[in-house]
mmCIF file of N, CA and C in Angstrom:
data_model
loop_
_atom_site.group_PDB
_atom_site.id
_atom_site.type_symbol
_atom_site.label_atom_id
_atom_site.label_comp_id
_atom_site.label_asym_id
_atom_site.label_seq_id
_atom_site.Cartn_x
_atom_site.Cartn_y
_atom_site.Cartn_z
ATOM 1 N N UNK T 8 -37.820 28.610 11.894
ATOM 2 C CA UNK T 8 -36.689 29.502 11.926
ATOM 3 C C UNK T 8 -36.750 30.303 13.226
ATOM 4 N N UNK T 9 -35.520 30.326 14.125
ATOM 5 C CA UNK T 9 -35.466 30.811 15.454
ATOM 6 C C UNK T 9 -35.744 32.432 14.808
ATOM 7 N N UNK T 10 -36.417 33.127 15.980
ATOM 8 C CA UNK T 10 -36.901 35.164 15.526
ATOM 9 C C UNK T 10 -35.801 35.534 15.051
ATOM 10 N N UNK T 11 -34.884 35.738 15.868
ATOM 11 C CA UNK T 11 -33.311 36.114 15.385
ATOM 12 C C UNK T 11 -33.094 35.861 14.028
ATOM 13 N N UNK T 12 -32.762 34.967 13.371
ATOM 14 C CA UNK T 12 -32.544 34.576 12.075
ATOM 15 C C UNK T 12 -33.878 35.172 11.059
ATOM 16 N N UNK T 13 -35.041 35.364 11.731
ATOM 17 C CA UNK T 13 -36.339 35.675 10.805
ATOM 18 C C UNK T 13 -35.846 37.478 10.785
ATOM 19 N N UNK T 14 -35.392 37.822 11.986
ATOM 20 C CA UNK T 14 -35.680 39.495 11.725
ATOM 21 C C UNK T 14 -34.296 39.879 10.895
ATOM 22 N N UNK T 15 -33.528 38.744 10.963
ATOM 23 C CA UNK T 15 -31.934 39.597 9.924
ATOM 24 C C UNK T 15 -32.683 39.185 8.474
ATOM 25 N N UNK T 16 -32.960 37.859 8.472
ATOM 26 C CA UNK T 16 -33.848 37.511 6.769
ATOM 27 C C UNK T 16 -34.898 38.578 6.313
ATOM 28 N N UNK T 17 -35.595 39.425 7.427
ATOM 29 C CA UNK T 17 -36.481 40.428 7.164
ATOM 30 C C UNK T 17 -35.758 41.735 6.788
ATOM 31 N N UNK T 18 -34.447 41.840 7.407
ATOM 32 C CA UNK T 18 -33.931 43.111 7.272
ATOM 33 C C UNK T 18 -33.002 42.929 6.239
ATOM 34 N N UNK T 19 -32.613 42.015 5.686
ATOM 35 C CA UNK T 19 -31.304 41.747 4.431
ATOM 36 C C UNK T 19 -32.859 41.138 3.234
ATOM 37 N N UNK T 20 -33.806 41.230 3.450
ATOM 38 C CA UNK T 20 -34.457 41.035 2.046
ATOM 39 C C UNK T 20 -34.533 39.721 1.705
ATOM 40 N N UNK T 21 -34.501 38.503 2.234
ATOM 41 C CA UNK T 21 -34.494 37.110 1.673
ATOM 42 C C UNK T 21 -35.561 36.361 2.529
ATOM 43 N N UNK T 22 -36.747 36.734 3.131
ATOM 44 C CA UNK T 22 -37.249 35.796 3.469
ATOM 45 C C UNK T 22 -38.042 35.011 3.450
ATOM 46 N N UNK T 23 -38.379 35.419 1.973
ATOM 47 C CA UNK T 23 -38.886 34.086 1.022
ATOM 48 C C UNK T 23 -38.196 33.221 0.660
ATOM 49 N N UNK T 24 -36.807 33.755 0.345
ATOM 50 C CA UNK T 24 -35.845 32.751 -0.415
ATOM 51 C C UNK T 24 -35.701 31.690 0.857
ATOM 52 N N UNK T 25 -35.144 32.221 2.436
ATOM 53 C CA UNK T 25 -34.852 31.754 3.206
ATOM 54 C C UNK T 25 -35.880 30.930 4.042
ATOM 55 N N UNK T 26 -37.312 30.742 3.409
ATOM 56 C CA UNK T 26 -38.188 30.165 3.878
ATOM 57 C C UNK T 26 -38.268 28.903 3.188
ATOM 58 N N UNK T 27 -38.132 29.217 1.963
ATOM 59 C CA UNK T 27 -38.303 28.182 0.678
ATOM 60 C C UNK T 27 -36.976 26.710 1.130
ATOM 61 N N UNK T 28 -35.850 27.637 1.118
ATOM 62 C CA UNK T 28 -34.928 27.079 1.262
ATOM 63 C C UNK T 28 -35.222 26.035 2.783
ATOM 64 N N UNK T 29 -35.403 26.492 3.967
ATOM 65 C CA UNK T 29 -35.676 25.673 5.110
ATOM 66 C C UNK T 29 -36.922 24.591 4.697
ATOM 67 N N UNK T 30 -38.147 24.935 3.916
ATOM 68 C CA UNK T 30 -38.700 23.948 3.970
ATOM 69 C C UNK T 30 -38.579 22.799 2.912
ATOM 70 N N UNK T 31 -37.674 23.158 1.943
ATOM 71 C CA UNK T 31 -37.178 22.222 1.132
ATOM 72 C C UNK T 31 -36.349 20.951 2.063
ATOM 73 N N UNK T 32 -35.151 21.959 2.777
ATOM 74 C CA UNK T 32 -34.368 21.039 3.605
ATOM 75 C C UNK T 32 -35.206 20.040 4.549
ATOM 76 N N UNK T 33 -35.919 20.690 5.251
ATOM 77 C CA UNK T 33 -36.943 19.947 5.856
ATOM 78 C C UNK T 33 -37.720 18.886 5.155
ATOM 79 N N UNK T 34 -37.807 18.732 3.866
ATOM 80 C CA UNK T 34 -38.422 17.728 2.995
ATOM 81 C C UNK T 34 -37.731 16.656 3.232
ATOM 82 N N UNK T 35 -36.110 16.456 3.095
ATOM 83 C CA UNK T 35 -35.185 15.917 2.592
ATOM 84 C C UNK T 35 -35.448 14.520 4.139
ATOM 85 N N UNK T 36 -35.688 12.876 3.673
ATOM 86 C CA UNK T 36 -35.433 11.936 4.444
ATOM 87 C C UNK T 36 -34.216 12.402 5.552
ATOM 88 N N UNK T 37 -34.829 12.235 6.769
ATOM 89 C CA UNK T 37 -34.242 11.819 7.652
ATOM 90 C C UNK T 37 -33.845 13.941 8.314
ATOM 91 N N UNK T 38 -34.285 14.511 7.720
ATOM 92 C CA UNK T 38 -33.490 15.513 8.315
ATOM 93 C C UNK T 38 -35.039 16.186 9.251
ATOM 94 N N UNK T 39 -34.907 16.293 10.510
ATOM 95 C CA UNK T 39 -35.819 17.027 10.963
ATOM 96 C C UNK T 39 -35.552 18.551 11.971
ATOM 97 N N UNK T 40 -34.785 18.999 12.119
ATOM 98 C CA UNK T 40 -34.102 20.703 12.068
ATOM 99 C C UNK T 40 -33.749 20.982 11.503
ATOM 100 N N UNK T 41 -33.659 22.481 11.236
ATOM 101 C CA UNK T 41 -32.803 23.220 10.813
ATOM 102 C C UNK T 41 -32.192 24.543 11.655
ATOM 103 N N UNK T 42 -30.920 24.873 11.600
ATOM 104 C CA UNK T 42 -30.555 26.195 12.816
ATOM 105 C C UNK T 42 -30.072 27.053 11.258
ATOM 106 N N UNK T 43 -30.256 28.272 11.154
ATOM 107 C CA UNK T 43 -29.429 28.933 10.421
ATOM 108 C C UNK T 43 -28.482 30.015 11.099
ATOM 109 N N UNK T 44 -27.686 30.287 10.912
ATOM 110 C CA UNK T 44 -26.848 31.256 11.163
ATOM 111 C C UNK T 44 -26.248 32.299 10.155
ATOM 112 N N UNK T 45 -26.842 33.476 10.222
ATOM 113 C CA UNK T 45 -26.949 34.866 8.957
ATOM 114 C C UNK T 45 -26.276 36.079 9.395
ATOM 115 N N UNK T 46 -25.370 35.699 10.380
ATOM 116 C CA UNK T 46 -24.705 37.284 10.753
ATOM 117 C C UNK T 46 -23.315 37.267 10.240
ATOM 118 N N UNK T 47 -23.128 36.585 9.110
ATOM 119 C CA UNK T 47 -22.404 37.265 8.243
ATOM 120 C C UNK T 47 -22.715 38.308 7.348
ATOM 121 N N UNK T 48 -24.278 38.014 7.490
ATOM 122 C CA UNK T 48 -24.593 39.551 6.264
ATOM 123 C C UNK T 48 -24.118 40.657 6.798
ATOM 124 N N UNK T 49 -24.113 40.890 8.162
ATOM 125 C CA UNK T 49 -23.393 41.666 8.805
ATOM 126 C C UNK T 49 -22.070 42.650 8.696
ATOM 127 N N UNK T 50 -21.464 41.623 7.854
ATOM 128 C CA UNK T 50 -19.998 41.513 7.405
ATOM 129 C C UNK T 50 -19.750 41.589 6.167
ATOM 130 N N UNK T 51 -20.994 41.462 5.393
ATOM 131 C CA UNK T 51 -20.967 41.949 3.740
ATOM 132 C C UNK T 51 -20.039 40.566 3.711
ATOM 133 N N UNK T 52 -20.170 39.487 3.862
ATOM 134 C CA UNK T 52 -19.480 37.762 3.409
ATOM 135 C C UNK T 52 -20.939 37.397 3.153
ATOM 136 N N UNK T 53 -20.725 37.034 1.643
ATOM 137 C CA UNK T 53 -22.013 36.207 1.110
ATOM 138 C C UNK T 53 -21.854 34.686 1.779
ATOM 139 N N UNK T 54 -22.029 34.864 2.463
ATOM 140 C CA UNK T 54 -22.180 33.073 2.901
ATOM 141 C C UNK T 54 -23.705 32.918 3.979
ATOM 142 N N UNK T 55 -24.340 31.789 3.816
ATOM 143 C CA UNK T 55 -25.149 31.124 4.670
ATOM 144 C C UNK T 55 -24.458 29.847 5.365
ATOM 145 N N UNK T 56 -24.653 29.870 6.969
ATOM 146 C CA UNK T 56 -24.590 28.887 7.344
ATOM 147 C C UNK T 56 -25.564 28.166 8.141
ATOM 148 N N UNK T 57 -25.616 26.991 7.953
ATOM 149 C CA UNK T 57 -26.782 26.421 8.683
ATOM 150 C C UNK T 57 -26.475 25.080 9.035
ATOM 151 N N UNK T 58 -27.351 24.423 10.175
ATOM 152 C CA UNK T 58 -27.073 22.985 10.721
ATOM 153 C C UNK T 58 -28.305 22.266 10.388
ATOM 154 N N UNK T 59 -28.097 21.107 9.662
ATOM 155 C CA UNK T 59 -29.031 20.329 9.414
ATOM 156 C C UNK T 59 -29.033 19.537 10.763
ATOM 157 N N UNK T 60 -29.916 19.276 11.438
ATOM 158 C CA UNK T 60 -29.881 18.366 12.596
ATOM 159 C C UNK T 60 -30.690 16.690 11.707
ATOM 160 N N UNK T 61 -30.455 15.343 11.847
ATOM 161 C CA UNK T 61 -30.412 14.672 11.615
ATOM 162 C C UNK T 61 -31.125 13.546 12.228
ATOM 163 N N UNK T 62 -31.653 12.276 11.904
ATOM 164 C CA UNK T 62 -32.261 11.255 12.580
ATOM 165 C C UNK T 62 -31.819 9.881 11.766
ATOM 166 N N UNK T 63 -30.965 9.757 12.249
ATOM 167 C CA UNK T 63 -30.037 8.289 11.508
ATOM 168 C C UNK T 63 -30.148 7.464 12.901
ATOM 169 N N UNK T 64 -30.314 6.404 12.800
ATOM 170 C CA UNK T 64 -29.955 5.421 13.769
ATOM 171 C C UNK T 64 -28.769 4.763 13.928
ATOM 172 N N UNK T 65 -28.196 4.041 14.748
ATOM 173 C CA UNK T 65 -26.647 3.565 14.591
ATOM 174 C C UNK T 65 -26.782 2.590 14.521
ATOM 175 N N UNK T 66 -28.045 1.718 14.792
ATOM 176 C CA UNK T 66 -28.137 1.044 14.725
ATOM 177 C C UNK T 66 -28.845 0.157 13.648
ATOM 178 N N UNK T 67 -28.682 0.875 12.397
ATOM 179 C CA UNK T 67 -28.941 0.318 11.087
ATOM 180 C C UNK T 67 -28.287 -0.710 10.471
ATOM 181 N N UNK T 68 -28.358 -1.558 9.892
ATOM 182 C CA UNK T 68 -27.699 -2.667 9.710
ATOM 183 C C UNK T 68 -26.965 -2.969 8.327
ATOM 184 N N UNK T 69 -25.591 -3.445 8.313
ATOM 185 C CA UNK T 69 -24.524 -2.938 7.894
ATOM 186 C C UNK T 69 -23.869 -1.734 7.320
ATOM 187 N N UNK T 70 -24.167 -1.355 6.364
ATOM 188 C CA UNK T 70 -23.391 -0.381 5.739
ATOM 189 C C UNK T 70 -24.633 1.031 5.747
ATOM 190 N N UNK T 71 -25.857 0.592 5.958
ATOM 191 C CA UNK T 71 -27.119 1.621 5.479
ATOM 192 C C UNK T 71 -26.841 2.598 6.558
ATOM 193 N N UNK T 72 -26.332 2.981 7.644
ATOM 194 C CA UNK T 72 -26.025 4.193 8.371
ATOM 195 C C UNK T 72 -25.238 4.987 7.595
ATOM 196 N N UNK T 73 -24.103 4.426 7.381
ATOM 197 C CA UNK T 73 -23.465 5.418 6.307
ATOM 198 C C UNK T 73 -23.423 5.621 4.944
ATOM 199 N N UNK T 74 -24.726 4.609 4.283
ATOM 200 C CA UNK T 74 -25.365 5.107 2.544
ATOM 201 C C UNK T 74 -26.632 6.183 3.525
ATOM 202 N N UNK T 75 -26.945 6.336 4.455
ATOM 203 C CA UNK T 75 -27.961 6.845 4.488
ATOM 204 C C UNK T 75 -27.500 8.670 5.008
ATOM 205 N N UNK T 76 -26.265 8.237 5.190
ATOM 206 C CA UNK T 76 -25.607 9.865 6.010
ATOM 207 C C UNK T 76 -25.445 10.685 4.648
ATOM 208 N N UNK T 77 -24.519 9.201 3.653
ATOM 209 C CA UNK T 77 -24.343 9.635 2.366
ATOM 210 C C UNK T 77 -25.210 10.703 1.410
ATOM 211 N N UNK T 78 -26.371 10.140 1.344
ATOM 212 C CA UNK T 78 -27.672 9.975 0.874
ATOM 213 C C UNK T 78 -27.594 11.468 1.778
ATOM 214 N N UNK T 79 -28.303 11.824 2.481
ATOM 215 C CA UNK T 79 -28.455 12.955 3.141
ATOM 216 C C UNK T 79 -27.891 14.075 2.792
ATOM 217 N N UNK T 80 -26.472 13.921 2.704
ATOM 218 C CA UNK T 80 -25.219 15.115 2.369
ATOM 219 C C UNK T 80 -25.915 15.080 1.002
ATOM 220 N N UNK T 81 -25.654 14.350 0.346
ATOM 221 C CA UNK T 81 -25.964 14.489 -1.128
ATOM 222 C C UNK T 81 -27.268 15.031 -1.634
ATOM 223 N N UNK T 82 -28.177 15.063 -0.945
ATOM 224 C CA UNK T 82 -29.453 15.636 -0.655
ATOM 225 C C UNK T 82 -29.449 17.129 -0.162
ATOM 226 N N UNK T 83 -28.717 17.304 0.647
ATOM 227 C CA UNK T 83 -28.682 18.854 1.275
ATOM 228 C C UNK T 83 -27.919 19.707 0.394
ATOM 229 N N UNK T 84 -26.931 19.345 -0.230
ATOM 230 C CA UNK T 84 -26.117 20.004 -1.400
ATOM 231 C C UNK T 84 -26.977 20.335 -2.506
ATOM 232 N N UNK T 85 -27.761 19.069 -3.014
ATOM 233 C CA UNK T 85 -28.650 19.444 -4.453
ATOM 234 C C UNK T 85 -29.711 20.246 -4.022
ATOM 235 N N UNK T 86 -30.461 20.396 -2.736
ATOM 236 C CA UNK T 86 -31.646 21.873 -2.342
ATOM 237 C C UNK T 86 -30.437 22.875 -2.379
ATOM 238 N N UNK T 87 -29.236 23.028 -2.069
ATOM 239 C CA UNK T 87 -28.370 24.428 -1.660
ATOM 240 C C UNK T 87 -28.474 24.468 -3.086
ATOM 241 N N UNK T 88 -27.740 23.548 -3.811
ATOM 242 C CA UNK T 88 -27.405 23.994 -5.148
ATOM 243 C C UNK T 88 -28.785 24.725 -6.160
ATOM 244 N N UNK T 89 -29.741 24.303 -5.896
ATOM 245 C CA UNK T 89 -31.054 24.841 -6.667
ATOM 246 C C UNK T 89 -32.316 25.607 -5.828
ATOM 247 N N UNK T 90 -31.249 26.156 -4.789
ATOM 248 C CA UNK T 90 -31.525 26.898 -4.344
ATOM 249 C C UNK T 90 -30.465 28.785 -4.134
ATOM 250 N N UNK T 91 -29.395 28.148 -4.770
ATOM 251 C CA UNK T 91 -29.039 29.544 -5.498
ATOM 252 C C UNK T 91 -27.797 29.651 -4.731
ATOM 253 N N UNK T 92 -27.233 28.416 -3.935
ATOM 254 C CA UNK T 92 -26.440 28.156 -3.054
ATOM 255 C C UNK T 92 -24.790 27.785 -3.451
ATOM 256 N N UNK T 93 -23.692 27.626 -3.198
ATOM 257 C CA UNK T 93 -22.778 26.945 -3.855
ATOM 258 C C UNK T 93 -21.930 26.453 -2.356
ATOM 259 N N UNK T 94 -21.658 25.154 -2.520
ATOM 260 C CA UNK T 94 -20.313 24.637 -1.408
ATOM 261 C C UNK T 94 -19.030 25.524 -1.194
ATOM 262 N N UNK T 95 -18.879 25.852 -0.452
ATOM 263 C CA UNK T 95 -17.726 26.777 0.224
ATOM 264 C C UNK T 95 -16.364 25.727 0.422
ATOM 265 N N UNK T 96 -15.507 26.125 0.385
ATOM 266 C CA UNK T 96 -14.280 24.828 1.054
ATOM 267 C C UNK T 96 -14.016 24.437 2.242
ATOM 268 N N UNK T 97 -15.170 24.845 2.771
ATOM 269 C CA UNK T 97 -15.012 24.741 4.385
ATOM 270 C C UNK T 97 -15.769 23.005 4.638
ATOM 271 N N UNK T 98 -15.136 22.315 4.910
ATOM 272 C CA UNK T 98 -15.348 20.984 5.377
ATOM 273 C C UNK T 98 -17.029 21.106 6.063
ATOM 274 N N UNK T 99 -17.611 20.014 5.747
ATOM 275 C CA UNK T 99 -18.978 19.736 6.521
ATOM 276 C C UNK T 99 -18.824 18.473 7.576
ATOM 277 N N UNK T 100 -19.338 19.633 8.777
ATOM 278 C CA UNK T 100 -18.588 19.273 9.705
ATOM 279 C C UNK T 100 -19.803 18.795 10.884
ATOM 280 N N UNK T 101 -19.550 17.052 11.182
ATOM 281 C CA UNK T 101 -20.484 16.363 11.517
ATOM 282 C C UNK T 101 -20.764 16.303 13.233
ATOM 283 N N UNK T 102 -21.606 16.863 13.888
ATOM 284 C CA UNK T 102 -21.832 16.915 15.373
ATOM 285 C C UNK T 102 -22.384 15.832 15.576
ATOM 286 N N UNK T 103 -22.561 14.881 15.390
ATOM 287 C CA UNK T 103 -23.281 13.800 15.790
ATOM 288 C C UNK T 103 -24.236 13.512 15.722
ATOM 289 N N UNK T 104 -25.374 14.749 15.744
ATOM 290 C CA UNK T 104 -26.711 14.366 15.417
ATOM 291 C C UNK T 104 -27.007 16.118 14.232
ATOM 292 N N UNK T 105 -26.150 16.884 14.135
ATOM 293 C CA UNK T 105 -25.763 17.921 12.931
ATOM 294 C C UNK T 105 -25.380 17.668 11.937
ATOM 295 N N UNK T 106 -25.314 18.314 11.036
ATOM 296 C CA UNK T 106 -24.087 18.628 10.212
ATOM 297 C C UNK T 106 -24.326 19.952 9.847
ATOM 298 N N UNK T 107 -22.819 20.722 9.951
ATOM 299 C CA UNK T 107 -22.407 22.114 10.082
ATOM 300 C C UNK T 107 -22.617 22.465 8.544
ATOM 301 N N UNK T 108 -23.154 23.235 7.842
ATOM 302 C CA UNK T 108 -23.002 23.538 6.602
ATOM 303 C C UNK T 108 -22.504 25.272 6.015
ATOM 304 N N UNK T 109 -21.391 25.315 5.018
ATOM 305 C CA UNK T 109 -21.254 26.798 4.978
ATOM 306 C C UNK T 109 -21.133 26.629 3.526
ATOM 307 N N UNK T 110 -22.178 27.264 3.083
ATOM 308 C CA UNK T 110 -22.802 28.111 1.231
ATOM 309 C C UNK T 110 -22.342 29.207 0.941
ATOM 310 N N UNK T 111 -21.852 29.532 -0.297
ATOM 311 C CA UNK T 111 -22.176 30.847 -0.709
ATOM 312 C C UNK T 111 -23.244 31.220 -1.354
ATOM 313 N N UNK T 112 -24.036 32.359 -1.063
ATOM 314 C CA UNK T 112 -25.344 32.791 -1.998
ATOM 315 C C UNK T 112 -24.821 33.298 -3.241
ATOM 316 N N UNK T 113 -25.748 32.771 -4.358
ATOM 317 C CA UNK T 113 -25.356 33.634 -5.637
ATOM 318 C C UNK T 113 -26.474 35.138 -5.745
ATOM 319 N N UNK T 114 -26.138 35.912 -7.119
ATOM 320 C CA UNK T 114 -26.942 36.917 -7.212
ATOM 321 C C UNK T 114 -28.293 37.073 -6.994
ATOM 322 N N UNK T 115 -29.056 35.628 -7.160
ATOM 323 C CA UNK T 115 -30.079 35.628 -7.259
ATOM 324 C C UNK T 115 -31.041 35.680 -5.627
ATOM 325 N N UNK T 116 -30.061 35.856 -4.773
ATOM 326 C CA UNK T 116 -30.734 36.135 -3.051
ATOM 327 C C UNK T 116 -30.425 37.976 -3.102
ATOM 328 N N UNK T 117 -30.263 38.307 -4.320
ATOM 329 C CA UNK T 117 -30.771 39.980 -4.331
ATOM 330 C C UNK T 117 -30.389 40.430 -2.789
ATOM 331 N N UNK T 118 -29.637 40.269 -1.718
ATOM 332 C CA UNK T 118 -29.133 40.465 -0.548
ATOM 333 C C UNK T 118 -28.823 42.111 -0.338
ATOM 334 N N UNK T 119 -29.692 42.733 -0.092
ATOM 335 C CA UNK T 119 -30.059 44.439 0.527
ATOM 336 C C UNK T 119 -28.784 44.734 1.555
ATOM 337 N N UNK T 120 -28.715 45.863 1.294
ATOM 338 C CA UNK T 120 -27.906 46.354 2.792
ATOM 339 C C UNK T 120 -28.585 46.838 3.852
ATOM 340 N N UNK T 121 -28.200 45.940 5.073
ATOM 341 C CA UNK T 121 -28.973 46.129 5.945
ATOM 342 C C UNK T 121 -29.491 47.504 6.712
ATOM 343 N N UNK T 122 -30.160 47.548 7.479
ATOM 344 C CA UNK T 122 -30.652 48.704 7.961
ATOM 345 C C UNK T 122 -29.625 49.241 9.065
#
């Protein structure tokens, strides 16, 4: 987790949750970054956003690039989801070697007002 993102997770109270949560994602085949972006707490908007950065090849053979992108999304949703997370309606939105993700936190990220 870049400092920036560690000292707002230190100052909004989640950075266990927000540790747990990155190294889960980090478990998940094929995903090896993570960027988060938390200055919406800023803004009192419960949302997390974060970029899964990715390692798919294109050159996988027939259809397994895109069961495997599949596979991935579907993977990053079930850690958000049991991780206290919910899908936002905001499209997940694919950079090429990213994908853009925006959650809402539920009650259970106990989210402090910042300092």
């Amino acid at each position: 987790m870049k400092e920036r993102e560690l000292q707002i997770a230190n100052e909004f109270g989640v950075t266990e949750k927000l540790q747990k949560l990155e190294k889960e994602l980090l478990a998940i085949d094929r995903v090896v970054g993570i960027d988060f972006d938390l200055t919406d707490f800023y803004n009192d908007i419960p949302y997390i956003i974060f970029l899964t950065k990715y390692d798919i090849p294109g050159s996988l053979p027939g259809d397994s690039y895109w069961e495997a992108r599949s596979k991935l999304k579907l993977d990053v949703m079930k850690v958000a989801r049991d991780n206290g997370l919910s899908k936002t309606e905001d499209s997940v939105e694919d950079y090429g070697e990213h994908f853009y993700w925006v959650f809402q936190y539920d009650q259970s990220w106990n989210v402090r007002d910042g300092a």
